[in-house]
Amino acid sequence: MRSVLQDYRSGELKLIESPTPQLDPGSVLVKTAYSVISAGTEKTKVEMASKSLLGKAQARPDLVNQVMAKAKKEGLWKTWQTVQERLGAQVPLGYCSAGEVIETAGDVDGLRPGDLVACGGSSANHAEIVAVPKNLVAPVPAGVALEHAAFTTLGAIALQGVRQANIQLGEKIAVIGLGLVGLLTVQILKAAGARVFGIDVALGKLELGLKLGCAQVTLATDEALDEKILEFTGGYGVDATIITAASQSNGPVEQAARITREKGRIVVVGLTRMDLPREPFYLKELDLRLSRSYGPGRYDKSYEDEGLDYPYSYVRFTERRNMVSFLELLQSGQVRLDPLITHRFPVEDAVKAYELLQGAAKEPYLGIVLEYGRKLEAIPRRVEFQSRPRDDGSIVVAVIGAGNYARANLLPYLRHHSDISLGTVCTKSGVTAATVAEKFEIGSAEADVEAAIKAADAVLIATRHDEHAAYALKALQLGKAVFVEKPLAITEEQLEEVRQSLASLHIDSAAAADTYDRNGGASRTTSHRPSLTVGFNRRFAPATEMVKAHFKAVSGPKQICIRVNAGAIPPDHWIQDPKVGGGRLIGEGCHFVDLAVALCGSLVTNVSAFAVTLPGSNPAARDSFTVTLEMENGSVTSIFYSSIGDTGLAKERIEVYGGGRAAVIDDFRRIEMWRGGKRRTKSWFSQDKGQKAEIGAWIRGLKEGRSSIPLEEILNVHAACFAVLRSIETREVISI
């Protein structure tokens, strides 16, 4: 499918061909007919991406501070790689579209294939096919043109601003900024029974404002503006001012304060500076309100991504209900869009459309519509790319999922390995698959996960955590060698399913059956047998290997202390969701249980644990905990994992004691090893947590038909993590 992207490093805009997106439960797959370029929000994004690196840094000092903190912890080279990866991102543009439903998944009431719908949110970008969560999809009523329905998201933004102003019949309202959202706001206000005074810097927009419902208009620079407002309101000032202008100056806010009556309301919708002048706000006791995008539900993960609606009785107008209301205004004719549509472009000419925003065409614009004319059957699900020349004996790897971690820490090492050929990549968005395929010289980008797996010898799975077990099982059952990022499973039920599947397929840590062939899914060569490896990279780190060698002659038990100053993650981050990320204990804590197993050379037998619960926090978060692990060989490990410390302290410190020896790993950048009262040290220029060595070990295992980590250790580590959760809940010692 065709999609519009912008290179965040250079600002270059381009149209690419990518696979169609995958459909999650509770979402709707839509073939786009029209999408609308948001002249305000998208212009800001385009301008930001077009800035130099210095310009980006000046515009986002908060991100610069994050980069500096990361460099202090992980080293300049690792930080530079991460920054370059983020700067190289290909960013989809757009959030307003309309089209025809192709398919629905899960619990999506009231919509079926063939229905016409309006779509909103980041998933409703400028692409031929989009997959949109159900709460951001609204049915288009009879009589409303799809081209007009594509404006619904912008209409919902305008409508939410009006709702925040709490308009009453007969009130007099000022609208500062008569751009696209401002002129929609004018029409909605008129439909609500208000008299509107329009203010803008362009005469043409003032004229259009008069045609669409303004009772009076004037230039923002008019020296008599204040007097005109007093005349318009009988000497009082407007009851409310809605700011829809985008401005880097404080002018709109100051102007609003002057023209609004005592105890009036000021609502900020547009992206404008808000250095509030105290005197007018204080003397008039003005009520300042911000309007958050499309309405209640915006930025609420449970509403937008998980499809949980708010009760109608308590939240009358949500994002989706605002979208529906705007469509009803279109149906009734109370909002007109034809006067606002100034340009139409086929999606093939999308770059020309954005030249309007950048000022290259030097002509006025308001509503810019992209049109999509290609038939569904002509849109490819698979896109071929120029791949690296392949050796006949190379191992073909399919990549399922390609987020930031995989792009920064896994794919670079696979890309340059002489024994590997990257065959295809699948991601949820499809767009990511195409950009990753081009960057890492992968042969194709694919929408069909099963087809990608069947065509490969081995599979790298780097999706979100909740999908790891299902994809690993699918690949194993098709006879493929699997590398799955940690964790392998986020529930005990998933882990048991994997365990049973491994047993039924006779896959062990040494080798798989030579003759495995089920449903035509055996590997293409007998040397690439089905096997399973999990991305526990720290056990492969140079520091870990040196410490293991230091204790090789020690036959007795060890004592290990692992301290992790992990830092806080917002509670709405996906990893904190037990259903998606598994929570931090399962999602990241498993790394340190595995490290303990690797350093002790023994499985976990007993677990005891306690967690810190902060006032007002979610008790299920489990992101600050202390764990004690008892191992089969008598070793004991303590894992102290904290999200409540100062992030200036290095993240990880591992201390190992045993047999009269000791060793310390400091954040995988430096180690100390003690024996006979003498110290030996080793430092690295940058942090090395073992990802490169991990990939090398996996490839050696592929060639030998085995896992690079013993399966009994993989299963034991995950079982121990679930035992930690039970121990926290029961305050008991749990045996594995």
XYZ file of C-alpha atoms in Angstrom:
736
model
C 0.000 0.000 0.000
C 1.051 3.599 -0.510
C 1.889 5.630 2.603
C 3.157 9.161 3.197
C 6.245 9.383 5.408
C 8.753 11.963 6.531
C 12.401 11.268 7.276
C 12.904 12.763 10.730
C 16.623 13.356 10.130
C 16.445 15.252 6.835
C 12.816 16.336 6.742
C 12.406 14.694 3.325
C 8.825 13.751 2.468
C 8.150 10.676 0.380
C 5.522 8.218 -0.725
C 6.467 4.577 -0.171
C 4.963 1.199 -0.967
C 4.550 -0.954 2.151
C 2.636 -4.057 3.281
C -0.855 -3.639 4.666
C -1.143 -3.297 8.470
C -2.040 -6.216 10.724
C -5.392 -6.143 12.484
C -5.528 -6.323 16.284
C -8.633 -7.455 18.211
C -11.013 -4.551 18.704
C -9.815 -2.779 15.566
C -11.156 -2.034 12.103
C -9.309 -2.394 8.794
C -10.324 0.412 6.434
C -9.548 1.111 2.779
C -9.009 4.850 2.694
C -10.951 6.935 0.180
C -9.854 10.391 1.418
C -7.563 11.824 4.054
C -7.075 15.430 5.154
C -3.790 17.197 5.808
C -3.995 19.106 9.076
C -2.514 22.479 8.243
C -1.707 23.193 11.903
C -0.457 19.987 13.534
C 1.188 18.499 10.460
C 2.850 21.764 9.508
C 4.442 21.835 12.969
C 5.700 18.243 12.534
C 7.048 18.917 9.053
C 8.855 22.052 10.212
C 10.382 20.247 13.208
C 11.737 17.419 11.046
C 13.145 19.937 8.574
C 15.274 21.623 11.241
C 18.984 20.896 11.561
C 20.209 18.736 14.425
C 21.010 21.916 16.347
C 17.554 23.286 15.571
C 15.899 20.108 16.814
C 17.972 20.288 19.995
C 16.979 23.916 20.592
C 13.315 23.087 20.045
C 13.350 20.058 22.358
C 15.750 20.695 25.274
C 13.943 17.977 27.252
C 15.153 15.360 24.771
C 18.687 16.769 24.892
C 18.685 16.226 28.666
C 17.579 12.625 28.146
C 20.421 12.074 25.669
C 22.979 13.495 28.099
C 21.720 11.254 30.898
C 21.865 8.210 28.611
C 25.430 9.047 27.530
C 26.502 9.285 31.161
C 25.093 5.839 31.878
C 25.716 3.881 28.689
C 28.608 5.699 27.023
C 28.906 8.021 24.043
C 29.022 5.360 21.327
C 25.915 3.491 22.475
C 24.047 6.766 22.942
C 25.135 8.016 19.529
C 23.832 4.798 17.936
C 20.477 5.231 19.675
C 20.202 8.882 18.654
C 21.047 8.032 15.049
C 18.417 5.277 15.052
C 15.748 7.660 16.356
C 16.768 10.420 13.947
C 16.596 7.949 11.083
C 12.961 7.135 11.836
C 10.460 7.338 8.988
C 7.437 9.062 10.534
C 3.907 8.462 9.152
C 1.885 11.647 8.779
C -1.824 12.315 9.149
C -4.677 11.545 11.539
C -7.920 12.307 9.652
C -9.394 9.955 7.046
C -12.510 8.223 5.788
C -13.133 5.081 3.776
C -14.737 1.649 3.591
C -14.473 -1.128 6.177
C -12.585 -4.177 4.861
C -12.518 -6.297 8.012
C -13.083 -6.149 11.760
C -11.476 -8.170 14.532
C -12.730 -9.031 17.994
C -15.493 -7.145 19.732
C -16.460 -4.441 17.224
C -20.196 -3.841 17.424
C -22.188 -2.130 14.699
C -19.563 -2.225 11.948
C -19.162 -4.730 9.145
C -17.289 -4.946 5.823
C -18.644 -2.465 3.307
C -19.654 0.172 5.869
C -18.423 3.731 5.306
C -16.550 5.207 8.273
C -14.575 8.215 9.451
C -11.279 7.465 11.236
C -9.137 9.421 13.665
C -5.910 9.152 15.637
C -2.342 8.286 14.700
C -3.451 5.042 13.037
C -5.602 6.986 10.561
C -2.568 8.270 8.691
C -2.154 9.039 5.015
C -2.160 5.455 3.733
C -4.283 3.376 1.397
C -5.235 0.947 4.176
C -5.340 1.719 7.900
C -6.033 -0.376 11.010
C -7.831 1.810 13.554
C -9.071 1.003 17.106
C -12.860 0.864 17.246
C -13.240 3.885 19.552
C -11.652 6.056 16.876
C -13.983 4.927 14.104
C -17.440 6.440 13.479
C -20.040 5.363 10.893
C -20.764 7.903 8.175
C -24.496 8.760 8.077
C -26.522 8.774 4.860
C -26.074 11.859 2.749
C -22.579 12.750 4.026
C -19.889 12.596 1.337
C -16.804 10.553 2.241
C -14.625 13.501 1.272
C -16.398 15.561 3.932
C -16.342 12.734 6.470
C -12.539 12.739 6.222
C -12.613 16.058 8.159
C -14.301 14.407 11.165
C -11.226 14.329 13.407
C -10.611 18.039 12.882
C -14.315 18.619 13.479
C -14.102 16.736 16.768
C -11.200 18.983 17.830
C -13.280 22.072 17.089
C -16.324 20.580 18.802
C -14.364 19.754 21.964
C -13.126 23.353 22.126
C -16.725 24.574 21.984
C -17.738 22.102 24.702
C -14.916 23.336 26.933
C -16.223 26.883 26.490
C -19.607 25.742 27.904
C -21.569 27.857 25.442
C -25.121 28.982 26.214
C -27.747 30.126 23.735
C -27.308 33.801 22.863
C -23.758 34.216 24.188
C -21.233 36.245 22.256
C -17.993 34.421 21.505
C -14.704 35.474 19.929
C -12.672 33.044 17.819
C -9.007 33.995 17.404
C -7.591 32.253 14.353
C -9.821 31.505 11.370
C -7.877 28.622 9.934
C -9.481 25.268 9.217
C -10.268 24.408 12.860
C -11.254 28.020 13.570
C -13.794 28.118 10.733
C -15.224 24.782 11.825
C -15.491 26.268 15.329
C -17.375 29.289 13.953
C -19.979 27.064 12.298
C -20.421 24.887 15.400
C -20.851 27.982 17.577
C -23.498 29.330 15.234
C -25.300 25.966 15.349
C -25.192 26.234 19.168
C -26.973 29.599 19.079
C -23.979 31.846 19.744
C -23.042 35.088 17.979
C -19.444 34.920 16.776
C -16.765 37.586 16.392
C -13.937 36.324 14.170
C -10.319 37.499 14.419
C -7.440 36.620 12.093
C -4.354 38.093 10.448
C -5.539 37.411 6.856
C -8.305 39.340 5.092
C -9.294 36.337 2.979
C -10.046 34.272 6.078
C -12.122 37.099 7.544
C -14.256 37.151 4.399
C -14.728 33.388 4.617
C -15.595 33.749 8.304
C -18.444 36.125 7.428
C -19.786 33.642 4.854
C -19.697 30.741 7.333
C -21.357 32.337 10.350
C -19.397 35.176 11.910
C -21.590 38.117 12.835
C -18.563 40.415 12.710
C -14.839 40.089 11.942
C -11.680 42.138 12.182
C -7.938 41.844 11.731
C -5.922 40.829 14.785
C -3.727 43.884 14.144
C -6.661 46.310 14.058
C -5.945 49.054 16.610
C -9.692 49.471 17.130
C -10.247 45.757 17.885
C -10.965 46.284 21.590
C -13.477 49.028 20.844
C -15.208 46.868 18.235
C -15.527 44.045 20.755
C -17.084 46.401 23.319
C -19.513 47.656 20.698
C -20.340 44.052 19.676
C -21.066 43.087 23.291
C -22.758 46.211 24.590
C -19.696 47.248 26.559
C -19.097 43.998 28.465
C -16.616 41.964 26.436
C -17.228 38.540 24.964
C -18.519 35.761 27.182
C -15.805 33.417 25.963
C -12.820 33.456 23.625
C -11.691 30.328 21.804
C -8.102 30.467 20.554
C -7.647 28.272 17.483
C -4.593 30.121 16.181
C -1.144 28.519 16.081
C 1.416 31.063 17.236
C 4.848 31.179 18.847
C 3.999 34.569 20.343
C 1.967 35.339 23.431
C -0.246 37.692 21.434
C -3.392 35.515 21.179
C -3.508 34.873 24.944
C -2.952 38.539 25.786
C -5.564 39.579 23.243
C -8.065 37.072 24.631
C -7.552 38.442 28.142
C -8.304 41.995 26.944
C -11.512 41.223 25.036
C -13.118 38.685 27.416
C -15.568 39.973 30.020
C -15.194 39.629 33.780
C -15.480 35.997 34.884
C -15.485 34.961 31.228
C -13.852 31.846 29.761
C -10.790 31.491 27.564
C -10.297 28.155 25.810
C -6.995 27.304 24.118
C -7.344 24.850 21.228
C -4.432 25.838 18.986
C -0.726 25.446 19.668
C 0.074 28.880 21.032
C 2.360 30.330 23.656
C 0.764 30.734 27.085
C 2.768 33.115 29.265
C -0.271 34.390 31.133
C -0.322 38.097 32.020
C -1.380 38.021 35.676
C -3.125 41.387 35.933
C -6.011 40.932 33.439
C -6.539 37.310 34.474
C -6.566 38.279 38.140
C -8.627 41.466 37.900
C -11.250 39.867 35.667
C -11.053 36.477 37.415
C -10.857 34.812 34.001
C -11.292 31.077 33.635
C -8.556 29.557 31.439
C -9.316 26.142 29.969
C -7.347 23.897 27.647
C -9.080 21.700 25.123
C -7.451 18.290 24.828
C -7.711 17.272 21.218
C -10.799 15.245 20.241
C -12.320 14.943 23.718
C -12.522 12.574 26.716
C -10.614 9.389 25.999
C -7.743 11.094 24.225
C -4.387 9.725 25.398
C -6.178 7.147 27.571
C -4.700 3.820 26.538
C -7.627 1.834 27.914
C -10.059 3.886 25.825
C -8.127 4.308 22.584
C -6.129 1.075 22.349
C -8.155 -1.367 24.416
C -11.595 -0.174 23.344
C -13.019 0.377 26.837
C -15.750 2.999 26.569
C -16.787 5.496 29.238
C -20.331 5.158 30.650
C -22.751 7.247 28.597
C -24.459 8.526 31.742
C -21.251 9.951 33.185
C -19.277 10.981 30.084
C -21.806 12.129 27.544
C -19.305 13.164 24.873
C -16.182 11.079 24.353
C -13.775 11.212 21.422
C -15.960 8.920 19.359
C -19.206 10.631 20.399
C -17.716 13.960 19.357
C -16.875 12.398 15.993
C -20.454 11.140 15.662
C -21.840 14.565 16.648
C -19.739 16.302 14.021
C -20.921 13.876 11.348
C -24.510 14.693 12.366
C -23.754 18.410 11.936
C -22.522 17.622 8.424
C -25.653 15.595 7.715
C -27.937 18.419 8.856
C -26.028 20.999 6.815
C -25.162 23.087 9.892
C -21.489 22.678 9.041
C -20.388 23.220 5.435
C -17.054 21.977 4.144
C -17.025 22.763 0.423
C -15.957 26.406 1.058
C -13.055 25.112 3.178
C -11.580 22.660 0.655
C -9.005 24.599 -1.305
C -6.884 21.782 -2.758
C -7.267 18.172 -3.828
C -4.358 15.890 -4.725
C -4.148 12.205 -5.634
C -2.059 10.478 -2.963
C 0.614 9.917 -5.606
C 1.187 13.708 -5.505
C 1.210 13.971 -1.696
C 4.665 15.564 -1.657
C 3.312 18.447 -3.764
C 0.498 18.860 -1.254
C 2.993 19.326 1.585
C 4.850 21.952 -0.436
C 1.850 24.179 0.250
C 2.470 23.896 4.001
C 6.153 24.625 3.531
C 5.395 27.753 1.522
C 7.070 26.540 -1.670
C 3.923 27.136 -3.748
C 3.272 30.576 -2.181
C -0.501 30.290 -2.365
C -3.163 30.317 0.346
C -4.661 27.036 1.541
C -7.136 25.650 4.056
C -8.519 22.168 3.548
C -6.064 19.937 1.656
C -7.543 16.568 0.679
C -5.652 13.487 -0.522
C -7.604 11.108 -2.769
C -7.025 7.351 -2.977
C -8.184 5.700 -6.191
C -6.388 2.352 -6.403
C -8.632 -0.703 -6.139
C -8.209 -3.028 -3.164
C -7.102 -6.001 -5.259
C -4.300 -3.913 -6.765
C -2.766 -3.074 -3.369
C 0.093 -5.527 -2.599
C 0.476 -7.278 0.751
C 4.143 -8.032 0.059
C 6.807 -5.606 -1.176
C 10.178 -6.684 -2.581
C 13.418 -4.836 -1.813
C 17.026 -4.988 -2.916
C 18.620 -7.410 -0.454
C 22.228 -8.273 0.207
C 23.536 -10.963 -2.160
C 22.701 -14.343 -0.665
C 25.041 -17.330 -0.397
C 23.449 -20.662 -1.211
C 24.383 -21.974 2.220
C 23.210 -18.957 4.209
C 20.546 -19.241 6.890
C 17.412 -17.345 5.872
C 15.925 -15.431 8.832
C 12.428 -13.933 8.988
C 11.972 -10.956 11.317
C 8.636 -10.641 13.134
C 8.419 -7.244 14.837
C 11.062 -4.530 14.487
C 10.802 -1.944 17.248
C 13.531 0.345 18.569
C 15.319 -2.400 20.492
C 15.517 -4.803 17.552
C 16.681 -2.067 15.181
C 19.396 -0.866 17.546
C 20.610 -4.103 19.162
C 19.770 -7.129 17.002
C 19.332 -6.346 13.314
C 22.694 -4.565 12.889
C 24.515 -7.748 13.931
C 22.348 -10.026 11.811
C 22.650 -7.754 8.798
C 26.432 -8.023 8.625
C 26.817 -11.690 9.570
C 28.194 -13.746 6.694
C 26.084 -16.815 7.546
C 22.759 -14.945 7.621
C 20.399 -13.739 4.921
C 17.516 -11.581 6.113
C 14.601 -12.877 4.062
C 11.542 -10.893 5.111
C 10.196 -8.668 7.866
C 6.659 -8.362 9.257
C 5.414 -5.607 11.553
C 1.981 -4.480 12.696
C 2.040 -1.203 10.828
C 3.465 -2.452 7.548
C 5.139 0.939 7.148
C 7.786 0.006 9.706
C 8.389 -3.257 7.845
C 9.069 -1.385 4.610
C 11.442 1.163 6.160
C 13.301 -1.536 8.120
C 13.601 -3.749 5.029
C 15.140 -0.899 3.069
C 17.560 0.081 5.830
C 18.789 -3.401 6.730
C 18.813 -4.884 3.197
C 16.018 -7.346 3.924
C 14.582 -9.087 0.879
C 10.927 -8.229 1.418
C 8.353 -6.683 3.714
C 5.345 -8.903 4.296
C 1.867 -8.613 5.823
C 1.347 -12.372 6.246
C 3.297 -13.617 9.278
C 2.765 -17.304 8.541
C 3.979 -16.919 4.950
C 7.110 -15.158 6.189
C 7.831 -17.922 8.700
C 7.302 -20.718 6.150
C 9.777 -19.162 3.725
C 12.582 -18.968 6.330
C 14.982 -21.319 8.115
C 14.896 -19.341 11.348
C 12.725 -16.659 12.908
C 13.592 -13.620 15.027
C 10.583 -12.539 17.124
C 10.790 -8.996 18.517
C 7.162 -7.959 18.908
C 5.545 -6.725 22.109
C 5.701 -9.245 24.915
C 2.151 -10.568 24.767
C 2.754 -11.985 21.268
C 6.060 -13.750 21.949
C 4.691 -17.133 22.990
C 2.116 -17.412 20.181
C 4.588 -16.538 17.430
C 7.265 -18.795 18.916
C 4.810 -21.713 18.999
C 3.743 -21.077 15.396
C 7.342 -21.025 14.189
C 8.345 -24.119 16.171
C 5.359 -26.041 14.869
C 6.433 -25.113 11.336
C 9.837 -26.602 12.068
C 11.823 -23.394 12.418
C 14.625 -22.328 14.708
C 13.413 -19.482 16.921
C 15.046 -16.524 18.631
C 12.403 -14.768 20.711
C 13.115 -11.621 22.663
C 12.532 -11.861 26.404
C 10.230 -12.775 27.989
C 9.176 -15.983 26.283
C 5.795 -15.832 28.037
C 3.922 -13.337 30.210
C 1.537 -15.837 31.834
C 2.021 -19.255 33.351
C -0.555 -20.604 30.888
C 1.555 -19.407 27.946
C 4.672 -20.929 29.495
C 2.963 -24.281 29.999
C 1.738 -24.264 26.405
C 5.292 -23.695 25.184
C 6.607 -26.420 27.503
C 4.088 -28.954 26.198
C 4.754 -27.994 22.591
C 8.499 -28.415 23.027
C 7.911 -31.861 24.517
C 5.533 -32.949 21.753
C 7.956 -31.771 19.082
C 10.867 -33.541 20.829
C 12.903 -30.337 20.931
C 15.590 -30.350 23.583
C 18.646 -28.252 24.292
C 20.970 -30.416 22.257
C 19.162 -30.926 18.978
C 15.787 -31.345 17.345
C 14.617 -34.414 15.508
C 16.307 -34.727 12.125
C 13.177 -35.780 10.330
C 10.650 -33.296 11.724
C 8.171 -32.461 9.005
C 4.693 -31.338 9.946
C 2.305 -29.589 7.562
C 5.148 -29.072 5.137
C 6.931 -26.990 7.720
C 10.312 -28.686 8.061
C 13.382 -26.532 7.587
C 14.647 -26.353 4.041
C 17.935 -27.960 5.062
C 18.515 -30.651 7.665
C 21.217 -28.547 9.402
C 18.658 -25.924 10.440
C 16.618 -27.834 12.987
C 13.841 -26.395 15.132
C 15.239 -24.918 18.327
C 14.374 -22.180 20.815
C 16.507 -19.367 22.198
C 15.363 -16.410 24.325
C 17.042 -12.996 24.236
C 18.819 -13.119 27.598
C 21.776 -11.094 26.373
C 23.485 -10.311 29.687
C 24.712 -13.882 30.099
C 26.720 -13.346 26.859
C 28.257 -9.996 27.847
C 32.083 -9.874 27.922
C 31.964 -8.874 31.602
C 29.788 -11.895 32.456
C 32.088 -14.258 30.549
C 35.143 -12.905 32.374
C 33.496 -13.296 35.775
C 32.438 -16.868 34.954
C 36.026 -17.662 33.963
C 37.249 -16.071 37.202
C 35.088 -18.502 39.235
C 35.580 -21.548 36.999
C 37.781 -23.311 39.534
C 35.315 -22.691 42.386
C 33.273 -25.832 43.008
C 31.253 -24.624 45.990
C 28.204 -22.371 46.130
C 28.294 -18.659 45.364
C 26.634 -15.603 46.805
C 25.431 -13.020 44.302
C 23.930 -9.559 44.744
C 22.331 -7.892 41.717
C 21.298 -4.268 42.166
C 19.196 -2.658 39.425
C 18.482 1.063 39.630
C 15.887 0.788 36.871
C 14.211 4.186 37.112
C 10.530 4.947 36.828
C 8.374 4.176 33.796
C 4.978 5.888 33.436
C 2.131 3.667 34.645
C 0.472 3.863 31.214
C 3.572 2.557 29.387
C 2.788 -0.694 27.557
C 5.352 -2.702 29.526
C 3.445 -1.885 32.750
C 0.288 -3.481 31.346
C 0.171 -7.095 32.613
C -1.786 -8.101 29.498
C 0.698 -6.612 27.029
C 4.109 -6.131 28.622
C 3.708 -8.470 31.580
C 4.810 -5.792 34.041
C 8.428 -4.947 34.803
C 9.080 -8.018 36.910
C 8.177 -10.371 34.061
C 9.123 -8.000 31.243
C 12.613 -7.052 32.458
C 13.222 -8.736 35.799
C 13.619 -12.048 33.955
C 16.973 -10.745 32.635
C 18.430 -10.772 36.121
C 17.010 -14.136 37.132
C 18.674 -15.537 34.013
C 21.923 -13.764 34.854
C 21.836 -15.382 38.291
C 21.332 -18.825 36.724
C 24.207 -18.221 34.290
C 26.630 -16.985 36.975
C 25.735 -19.723 39.455
C 25.670 -22.451 36.833
C 22.573 -23.855 38.522
C 18.780 -23.801 38.317
C 16.486 -21.988 40.759
C 14.724 -24.217 43.309
C 13.130 -21.784 45.791
C 12.007 -18.165 45.629
C 10.996 -15.560 48.182
C 10.180 -11.943 47.371
C 8.702 -8.674 48.577
C 7.579 -5.609 46.622
C 7.342 -1.918 47.465
C 3.892 -0.403 46.909
C 3.819 3.385 46.867
C 0.721 5.320 47.991
C -1.628 5.783 45.070
C 0.273 3.392 42.796
C -1.079 0.271 41.156
C -0.246 -2.705 43.432
C -0.005 -4.917 40.333
C 2.817 -2.813 38.869
C 5.551 -4.710 40.742
C 8.326 -2.400 39.556
C 10.267 -2.154 42.844
C 11.013 -5.497 44.465
C 13.596 -7.585 46.270
C 13.991 -11.267 45.399
C 15.983 -14.080 46.969
C 16.756 -17.101 44.788
C 17.982 -20.410 46.162
C 19.777 -22.547 43.590
C 20.154 -26.316 43.219
C 23.898 -26.172 43.977
C 23.379 -24.217 47.206
C 24.116 -20.786 45.739
C 21.984 -17.822 46.796
C 21.211 -14.689 44.768
C 19.596 -11.457 45.906
C 18.025 -9.248 43.225
C 17.262 -5.678 44.292
C 15.239 -3.974 41.534
C 14.122 -0.386 42.134
C 12.150 2.194 40.192
C 12.241 4.785 42.992
C 15.920 5.760 43.062
C 17.849 8.624 41.497
C 18.611 7.893 37.854
C 21.990 9.584 38.164
C 23.260 6.391 39.794
C 24.462 3.725 37.363
C 21.739 1.231 36.503
C 23.292 -2.166 37.246
C 25.846 -3.513 39.702
C 26.505 -7.229 40.135
C 28.640 -8.625 42.966
C 29.740 -12.281 43.028
C 31.397 -14.070 45.968
C 32.620 -17.632 46.379
C 35.644 -19.837 47.033
C 37.648 -16.969 48.516
C 37.151 -14.909 45.368
C 35.030 -11.892 44.496
C 34.045 -9.940 41.401
C 32.064 -6.800 40.649
C 30.438 -5.772 37.364
C 29.690 -2.036 37.187
C 26.971 -1.366 34.608
C 28.683 -3.653 32.082
C 31.374 -1.037 31.517
C 33.891 -2.073 34.146
C 34.724 -5.138 36.222
C 36.886 -5.845 39.263
C 38.037 -9.388 40.050
C 39.622 -10.211 43.389
C 41.741 -13.229 44.333
C 44.372 -13.620 47.058
C 44.006 -9.974 48.040
C 44.898 -8.803 44.551
C 42.639 -6.934 42.198
C 42.408 -7.193 38.428
C 40.279 -4.717 36.481
C 38.938 -4.340 32.976
C 37.060 -1.401 31.447
C 35.266 -0.855 28.169
C 34.874 2.428 26.306
C 31.127 1.887 26.060
C 28.584 -0.364 27.678
C 28.358 -3.901 26.286
C 25.395 -5.934 27.519
C 26.131 -8.832 25.208
C 23.755 -8.384 22.269
C 26.421 -8.920 19.608
C 27.784 -12.018 21.341
C 24.230 -13.255 21.874
C 23.489 -13.097 18.135
C 26.790 -14.834 17.388
C 25.955 -17.632 19.829
C 22.483 -18.045 18.295
C 23.911 -18.372 14.789
C 26.452 -20.979 15.955
C 23.567 -22.842 17.536
C 21.576 -22.630 14.285
C 24.411 -24.255 12.374
C 24.599 -27.037 14.953
C 20.827 -27.489 15.349
C 20.635 -26.490 19.025
C 19.682 -23.658 21.322
C 22.389 -21.270 22.495
C 20.800 -21.404 25.984
C 19.805 -24.759 27.514
C 16.026 -25.121 27.360
C 15.836 -26.279 30.959
C 17.381 -22.939 31.983
C 14.993 -20.916 29.792
C 11.963 -22.680 31.271
C 13.339 -22.531 34.813
C 14.000 -18.778 34.622
C 10.437 -18.064 33.522
C 8.968 -20.402 36.115
C 11.034 -18.624 38.768
C 9.673 -15.227 37.662
C 6.082 -16.392 38.032
C 7.027 -17.868 41.412
C 8.312 -14.421 42.413
C 4.869 -12.970 41.709
C 3.217 -15.656 43.828
C 5.695 -15.098 46.649
C 4.963 -11.363 46.673
C 1.247 -12.075 46.847
C 1.415 -14.831 49.485
C 4.556 -13.731 51.401
C 5.678 -17.338 51.304
C 8.694 -19.213 49.972
C 7.708 -20.764 46.629
C 9.342 -23.925 45.331
C 9.891 -24.333 41.595
